[in-house]
Tab-separated table of C-alpha atoms in Angstrom:
chain	number	residue	atom	x	y	z
A	1	MET	CA	-95.016	14.340	26.084
A	2	ASN	CA	-98.138	15.418	24.181
A	3	ARG	CA	-96.285	18.416	22.774
A	4	GLN	CA	-93.442	16.166	21.705
A	5	LEU	CA	-95.786	13.762	19.916
A	6	LEU	CA	-97.541	16.700	18.261
A	7	ALA	CA	-94.182	18.031	17.045
A	8	TYR	CA	-93.300	14.631	15.603
A	9	ALA	CA	-96.692	14.417	13.867
A	10	LEU	CA	-96.181	17.857	12.320
A	11	ALA	CA	-92.695	16.822	11.192
A	12	VAL	CA	-94.133	13.746	9.470
A	13	ILE	CA	-96.694	15.906	7.670
A	14	VAL	CA	-93.967	18.312	6.527
A	15	ILE	CA	-91.823	15.451	5.228
A	16	ALA	CA	-94.818	14.038	3.357
A	17	LEU	CA	-95.427	17.409	1.698
A	18	LEU	CA	-91.821	18.136	0.721
A	19	PRO	CA	-92.051	16.716	-2.843
A	20	MET	CA	-95.126	18.892	-3.459
A	21	LEU	CA	-93.193	21.911	-2.181
A	22	GLY	CA	-90.491	21.426	-4.796
A	23	ALA	CA	-87.937	19.364	-2.836
A	24	TYR	CA	-85.877	16.899	-4.874
A	25	PRO	CA	-87.114	13.426	-3.785
A	26	ILE	CA	-83.735	11.681	-4.204
A	27	PHE	CA	-82.034	14.257	-1.969
A	28	VAL	CA	-84.657	13.910	0.782
A	29	MET	CA	-84.547	10.113	0.539
A	30	LYS	CA	-80.763	10.228	0.940
A	31	VAL	CA	-81.196	12.385	4.040
A	32	MET	CA	-83.725	9.929	5.492
A	33	CYS	CA	-81.448	6.933	4.840
A	34	TYR	CA	-78.492	8.619	6.523
A	35	ALA	CA	-80.731	9.921	9.307
A	36	LEU	CA	-81.888	6.361	10.051
A	37	PHE	CA	-78.257	5.234	9.992
A	38	ALA	CA	-77.298	8.000	12.436
A	39	CYS	CA	-80.279	7.272	14.709
A	40	ALA	CA	-79.275	3.600	14.825
A	41	PHE	CA	-75.728	4.586	15.757
A	42	ASN	CA	-76.994	7.065	18.356
A	43	LEU	CA	-78.950	4.247	20.027
A	44	LEU	CA	-75.611	2.584	20.694
A	45	LEU	CA	-73.401	5.587	21.490
A	46	GLY	CA	-75.844	8.091	22.932
A	47	TYR	CA	-77.942	5.736	25.054
A	48	THR	CA	-75.648	2.783	25.719
A	49	GLY	CA	-72.281	4.537	25.788
A	50	LEU	CA	-70.576	2.243	23.253
A	51	LEU	CA	-68.468	3.866	20.524
A	52	SER	CA	-68.416	1.653	17.446
A	53	PHE	CA	-66.106	2.305	14.496
A	54	GLY	CA	-67.626	-0.557	12.530
A	55	HIS	CA	-71.171	0.489	11.717
A	56	ALA	CA	-70.361	0.975	8.043
A	57	ALA	CA	-70.066	-2.833	7.797
A	58	PHE	CA	-73.792	-3.140	8.558
A	59	LEU	CA	-74.750	-0.374	6.120
A	60	GLY	CA	-72.658	-1.844	3.313
A	61	GLY	CA	-73.388	-5.479	4.125
A	62	ALA	CA	-77.146	-4.959	4.004
A	63	ALA	CA	-76.839	-2.969	0.763
A	64	TYR	CA	-74.884	-5.770	-0.919
A	65	ALA	CA	-77.202	-8.471	0.465
A	66	THR	CA	-80.298	-6.624	-0.735
A	67	GLY	CA	-78.726	-6.006	-4.141
A	68	GLN	CA	-77.774	-9.683	-4.517
A	69	ALA	CA	-81.239	-10.852	-3.452
A	70	LEU	CA	-83.017	-8.545	-5.903
A	71	THR	CA	-80.584	-8.764	-8.824
A	72	ALA	CA	-79.353	-12.362	-8.850
A	73	TRP	CA	-82.070	-14.215	-6.980
A	74	GLY	CA	-85.062	-12.228	-8.206
A	75	LEU	CA	-86.673	-11.921	-4.778
A	76	PRO	CA	-89.545	-9.442	-4.277
A	77	THR	CA	-88.549	-6.010	-2.997
A	78	LEU	CA	-89.928	-6.552	0.497
A	79	ALA	CA	-88.128	-9.893	0.804
A	80	GLY	CA	-84.909	-8.244	-0.385
A	81	LEU	CA	-85.179	-5.538	2.266
A	82	ILE	CA	-85.869	-8.116	4.964
A	83	PHE	CA	-82.963	-10.270	3.797
A	84	GLY	CA	-80.542	-7.338	3.818
A	85	THR	CA	-81.662	-6.322	7.306
A	86	ALA	CA	-81.329	-9.935	8.509
A	87	VAL	CA	-77.772	-10.153	7.171
A	88	ALA	CA	-76.839	-6.961	9.046
A	89	THR	CA	-78.485	-8.363	12.188
A	90	VAL	CA	-76.412	-11.563	12.014
A	91	MET	CA	-73.257	-9.521	11.386
A	92	GLY	CA	-74.135	-7.387	14.421
A	93	LEU	CA	-74.656	-10.491	16.556
A	94	ILE	CA	-71.278	-11.952	15.579
A	95	MET	CA	-69.436	-8.663	16.008
A	96	GLY	CA	-71.247	-7.924	19.259
A	97	ILE	CA	-70.430	-11.297	20.818
A	98	LEU	CA	-66.738	-10.745	20.106
A	99	ALA	CA	-66.568	-7.082	21.124
A	100	ILE	CA	-69.126	-6.558	23.870
A	101	ARG	CA	-66.920	-7.819	26.713
A	102	ARG	CA	-64.536	-4.924	26.099
A	103	SER	CA	-65.182	-1.232	26.610
A	104	GLY	CA	-63.764	2.116	25.616
A	105	ILE	CA	-60.997	2.193	23.034
A	106	TYR	CA	-60.688	-1.610	23.032
A	107	PHE	CA	-64.335	-2.005	22.017
A	108	ALA	CA	-63.917	0.639	19.306
A	109	MET	CA	-60.782	-0.998	17.894
A	110	ILE	CA	-62.378	-4.461	17.777
A	111	THR	CA	-65.371	-3.113	15.850
A	112	LEU	CA	-63.029	-1.233	13.492
A	113	ALA	CA	-60.915	-4.338	12.856
A	114	MET	CA	-63.952	-6.502	12.107
A	115	ALA	CA	-65.431	-3.817	9.858
A	116	GLN	CA	-62.172	-3.722	7.888
A	117	MET	CA	-62.329	-7.508	7.524
A	118	ALA	CA	-65.844	-7.125	6.117
A	119	PHE	CA	-64.638	-4.356	3.776
A	120	PHE	CA	-61.902	-6.541	2.261
A	121	PHE	CA	-64.407	-9.371	1.884
A	122	PHE	CA	-66.727	-7.053	-0.046
A	123	LEU	CA	-63.766	-5.894	-2.141
A	124	GLN	CA	-62.846	-9.416	-3.227
A	125	ALA	CA	-66.185	-11.249	-3.253
A	126	PRO	CA	-67.355	-11.990	-6.821
A	127	PHE	CA	-70.974	-10.940	-6.278
A	128	THR	CA	-70.144	-7.390	-5.099
A	129	GLY	CA	-68.513	-6.197	-8.305
A	130	GLY	CA	-65.344	-5.125	-6.507
A	131	GLU	CA	-64.468	-1.466	-6.948
A	132	ASP	CA	-67.233	-1.055	-9.541
A	133	GLY	CA	-69.889	-2.045	-7.033
A	134	LEU	CA	-73.181	-3.778	-7.576
A	135	GLN	CA	-75.055	-1.753	-10.183
A	136	GLY	CA	-78.542	-1.854	-11.674
A	137	ILE	CA	-80.382	-3.102	-8.603
A	138	PRO	CA	-84.071	-3.395	-9.565
A	139	ARG	CA	-86.498	-1.503	-7.358
A	140	GLY	CA	-89.444	-3.722	-8.233
A	141	THR	CA	-92.856	-3.177	-6.680
A	142	LEU	CA	-94.151	-3.012	-3.139
A	143	PHE	CA	-97.821	-3.451	-2.189
A	144	GLY	CA	-98.770	-2.791	-5.808
A	145	PHE	CA	-96.746	0.439	-6.125
A	146	ASP	CA	-94.123	0.646	-8.865
A	147	LEU	CA	-90.954	1.818	-7.112
A	148	LYS	CA	-89.385	2.934	-10.380
A	149	ASN	CA	-91.501	6.014	-9.782
A	150	ASP	CA	-89.422	8.233	-7.479
A	151	LEU	CA	-92.537	9.581	-5.767
A	152	HIS	CA	-93.808	6.092	-4.908
A	153	LEU	CA	-90.380	5.148	-3.594
A	154	TYR	CA	-90.246	8.388	-1.597
A	155	TYR	CA	-93.268	7.471	0.494
A	156	VAL	CA	-91.985	3.913	1.012
A	157	VAL	CA	-88.658	5.293	2.287
A	158	MET	CA	-90.551	7.783	4.436
A	159	ALA	CA	-92.661	4.997	5.960
A	160	ILE	CA	-89.522	2.949	6.713
A	161	PHE	CA	-87.859	5.955	8.343
A	162	VAL	CA	-90.893	6.978	10.424
A	163	LEU	CA	-91.583	3.431	11.672
A	164	SER	CA	-87.915	2.873	12.511
A	165	TYR	CA	-87.730	6.220	14.304
A	166	ALA	CA	-90.843	5.283	16.284
A	167	LEU	CA	-89.242	1.939	17.186
A	168	ILE	CA	-86.135	3.712	18.503
A	169	TRP	CA	-88.273	6.187	20.451
A	170	ARG	CA	-90.281	3.359	22.010
A	171	THR	CA	-87.134	1.396	22.826
A	172	ILE	CA	-85.538	4.314	24.671
A	173	ASN	CA	-88.747	5.074	26.568
A	174	SER	CA	-89.192	1.468	27.712
A	175	PRO	CA	-87.782	-0.324	30.777
A	176	PHE	CA	-85.161	-1.784	28.432
A	177	GLY	CA	-84.075	1.729	27.465
A	178	GLN	CA	-83.876	2.799	31.100
A	179	VAL	CA	-81.543	-0.114	31.831
A	180	LEU	CA	-79.365	0.910	28.880
A	181	LYS	CA	-79.072	4.404	30.354
A	182	ALA	CA	-78.209	2.920	33.744
A	183	VAL	CA	-75.474	0.804	32.162
A	184	ARG	CA	-74.149	3.870	30.367
A	185	GLU	CA	-74.050	5.979	33.519
A	186	ASN	CA	-72.745	3.395	35.988
A	187	GLU	CA	-72.259	-0.155	34.750
A	188	PRO	CA	-70.932	-1.639	38.031
A	189	ARG	CA	-73.963	-0.319	39.883
A	190	ALA	CA	-76.340	-1.753	37.263
A	191	ILE	CA	-74.620	-5.124	37.652
A	192	SER	CA	-74.912	-4.906	41.427
A	193	LEU	CA	-78.680	-4.422	41.019
A	194	GLY	CA	-78.859	-7.744	39.211
A	195	TYR	CA	-78.885	-6.642	35.557
A	196	ASN	CA	-76.895	-8.583	32.956
A	197	ALA	CA	-75.050	-5.573	31.532
A	198	ASN	CA	-73.342	-7.510	28.728
A	199	GLY	CA	-76.657	-9.026	27.675
A	200	TYR	CA	-78.334	-5.620	27.473
A	201	LYS	CA	-75.389	-4.140	25.589
A	202	LEU	CA	-75.437	-7.037	23.128
A	203	LEU	CA	-79.167	-6.574	22.490
A	204	ALA	CA	-78.624	-2.854	21.928
A	205	PHE	CA	-75.729	-3.575	19.562
A	206	VAL	CA	-77.747	-6.074	17.518
A	207	LEU	CA	-80.760	-3.731	17.327
A	208	SER	CA	-78.493	-0.879	16.238
A	209	ALA	CA	-76.897	-3.102	13.591
A	210	ALA	CA	-80.319	-4.191	12.289
A	211	LEU	CA	-81.523	-0.604	11.929
A	212	ALA	CA	-78.249	0.427	10.276
A	213	GLY	CA	-78.723	-2.498	7.906
A	214	LEU	CA	-82.258	-1.382	7.110
A	215	ALA	CA	-80.837	2.040	6.237
A	216	GLY	CA	-78.288	0.399	3.926
A	217	ALA	CA	-80.892	-1.808	2.261
A	218	THR	CA	-83.153	1.195	1.683
A	219	LYS	CA	-80.256	3.259	0.325
A	220	ALA	CA	-79.488	0.476	-2.171
A	221	LEU	CA	-83.034	0.811	-3.498
A	222	VAL	CA	-82.840	4.591	-3.725
A	223	PHE	CA	-79.572	4.652	-5.692
A	224	VAL	CA	-80.070	1.229	-7.382
A	225	SER	CA	-76.505	0.367	-6.421
A	226	ALA	CA	-74.297	-0.848	-3.594
A	227	THR	CA	-70.681	0.328	-3.529
A	228	LEU	CA	-67.599	0.035	-1.359
A	229	SER	CA	-68.067	3.609	-0.153
A	230	ASP	CA	-70.911	2.313	2.038
A	231	ALA	CA	-68.547	-0.067	3.854
A	232	THR	CA	-65.411	2.046	4.335
A	233	TRP	CA	-64.117	3.215	7.709
A	234	GLN	CA	-64.729	6.770	6.486
A	235	MET	CA	-68.457	6.031	6.493
A	236	SER	CA	-68.181	4.884	10.115
A	237	GLY	CA	-66.470	8.178	10.878
A	238	LEU	CA	-69.122	10.112	8.991
A	239	VAL	CA	-71.964	8.676	11.074
A	240	ILE	CA	-70.067	9.669	14.221
A	241	LEU	CA	-69.868	13.228	12.863
A	242	MET	CA	-73.599	13.255	12.129
A	243	THR	CA	-74.392	12.151	15.660
A	244	LEU	CA	-72.026	14.559	17.393
A	245	ILE	CA	-72.934	17.573	15.252
A	246	GLY	CA	-76.659	17.051	15.765
A	247	GLY	CA	-76.479	16.059	19.412
A	248	MET	CA	-75.503	12.721	20.930
A	249	GLY	CA	-78.160	11.213	23.174
A	250	THR	CA	-81.021	13.221	21.649
A	251	PHE	CA	-83.787	11.890	19.426
A	252	THR	CA	-83.714	14.560	16.723
A	253	GLY	CA	-79.979	15.356	16.880
A	254	PRO	CA	-78.831	12.598	14.484
A	255	VAL	CA	-81.514	13.653	11.986
A	256	VAL	CA	-80.274	17.249	12.069
A	257	GLY	CA	-76.666	16.073	11.796
A	258	ALA	CA	-77.469	13.835	8.812
A	259	PHE	CA	-79.262	16.698	7.068
A	260	ILE	CA	-76.295	19.044	7.571
A	261	VAL	CA	-73.729	16.509	6.317
A	262	VAL	CA	-75.771	15.506	3.243
A	263	LEU	CA	-76.508	19.158	2.482
A	264	LEU	CA	-72.796	19.976	2.656
A	265	GLU	CA	-71.912	17.036	0.424
A	266	ASN	CA	-74.399	18.176	-2.214
A	267	LYS	CA	-74.243	21.961	-1.959
A	268	VAL	CA	-70.655	22.903	-1.083
A	269	GLY	CA	-69.758	23.000	-4.780
A	270	ASP	CA	-72.639	25.385	-5.535
A	271	PHE	CA	-71.651	27.541	-2.549
A	272	GLY	CA	-68.058	27.680	-3.798
A	273	ARG	CA	-69.166	28.838	-7.247
A	274	PHE	CA	-71.370	31.486	-5.621
A	275	LEU	CA	-68.456	32.833	-3.559
A	276	THR	CA	-66.242	32.814	-6.654
A	277	GLN	CA	-68.722	34.954	-8.568
A	278	LEU	CA	-69.240	37.231	-5.569
A	279	SER	CA	-65.581	37.813	-4.716
A	280	GLY	CA	-63.828	37.102	-7.972
A	281	LEU	CA	-61.428	34.755	-6.147
A	282	SER	CA	-61.063	31.459	-7.969
A	283	TRP	CA	-59.883	29.786	-4.741
A	284	PHE	CA	-63.479	29.324	-3.613
A	285	GLN	CA	-64.131	27.209	-6.715
A	286	SER	CA	-62.104	24.409	-5.121
A	287	LEU	CA	-64.558	24.136	-2.216
A	288	GLY	CA	-66.528	21.582	-4.175
A	289	GLU	CA	-63.452	19.338	-4.303
A	290	SER	CA	-62.746	19.794	-0.589
A	291	VAL	CA	-66.071	18.893	0.984
A	292	THR	CA	-64.361	16.807	3.668
A	293	ILE	CA	-62.322	19.854	4.732
A	294	VAL	CA	-65.498	21.926	5.006
A	295	ILE	CA	-67.238	19.177	7.003
A	296	GLY	CA	-64.190	18.998	9.261
A	297	LEU	CA	-64.306	22.754	9.873
A	298	ILE	CA	-68.023	22.544	10.643
A	299	PHE	CA	-67.299	19.721	13.087
A	300	ILE	CA	-64.568	21.732	14.848
A	301	ILE	CA	-66.878	24.739	15.158
A	302	CYS	CA	-69.704	22.590	16.534
A	303	VAL	CA	-67.424	20.899	19.063
A	304	MET	CA	-66.087	24.253	20.269
A	305	ALA	CA	-69.354	26.207	20.232
A	306	PHE	CA	-71.955	23.452	20.690
A	307	ARG	CA	-70.360	20.816	22.883
A	308	ARG	CA	-73.675	18.989	23.278
A	309	GLY	CA	-74.438	19.238	19.580
A	310	ILE	CA	-76.890	21.627	17.961
A	311	VAL	CA	-80.029	19.995	19.339
A	312	GLY	CA	-78.369	19.314	22.691
A	313	GLU	CA	-77.546	22.997	23.156
A	314	ILE	CA	-81.077	24.019	22.179
A	315	ILE	CA	-82.482	21.617	24.796
A	316	ARG	CA	-80.070	22.971	27.422
A	317	LEU	CA	-81.154	26.536	26.717
A	318	TYR	CA	-84.838	25.601	26.774
A	319	ARG	CA	-84.878	23.608	30.010
A	320	PRO	CA	-83.987	26.447	32.420
A	321	LYS	CA	-86.767	28.603	30.954
A	322	LYS	CA	-89.187	25.716	31.309
A	323	ALA	CA	-88.136	25.141	34.931
A	324	SER	CA	-88.598	28.778	35.769
């Protein structure tokens, strides 16, 4: 445990130093937003055993709510973030109440259907800007720091990510988290021991929705916009890919998966141009237009070669050595 905490502390220090080491702050902030989104989803799938296809509704809903609060209502930045997170929490409560009594594919389909209802609401609602999205969201100030400065915003986003990650870690390592694992492994047995399985699953769903909403609200600040791409079913699929590639049911797996996906989205075009220059084949130039194909190939390779995800396989290889 001490080694694990030390590793997390070193990771926080490295993240804090990345802008000074030449990393592009917007890119790292995007990774942290998606990593928080993936960690929130992993809390539900990896530790509770519930596969949701509707988590994009919380990401997009919080982004739109935060944008509306800051742009139209003129609320302070902190209040806007809290409002966006609260909206996602209420959406999670409503969706959870309707879906939590089902399991497996039925649970997944209910969450997908409700997320699509939310998507069409965002598409037609006057305050969202429709297909153009909600643009020009003001960053404002927070605790006296001007968030128009990318470096100031970077450390705010980093603080949100680190505190949220710590909350997830504490949740999983609490009696509540142990009950969630028991429900995941054998729900009838957990019920026979006197636990209200549906109540625990609902709490986990709402907490996951709130954290996903916080990721969406933070992302709206980073990119000063909220668009329909945050609320599409493809985004729900993307967070599943992040979790599975990194390692479902691990703490650092979703972070690794989010980094890989965001890196591919941003760098596949550059890689394609490099291969074109190296080989002289113009076909590689189209890689930048086919990022989803590349991500799909990466996913297939990871599923075939790393069935527990990248981090999951590393843990599996490390444990026997530790036991010996």
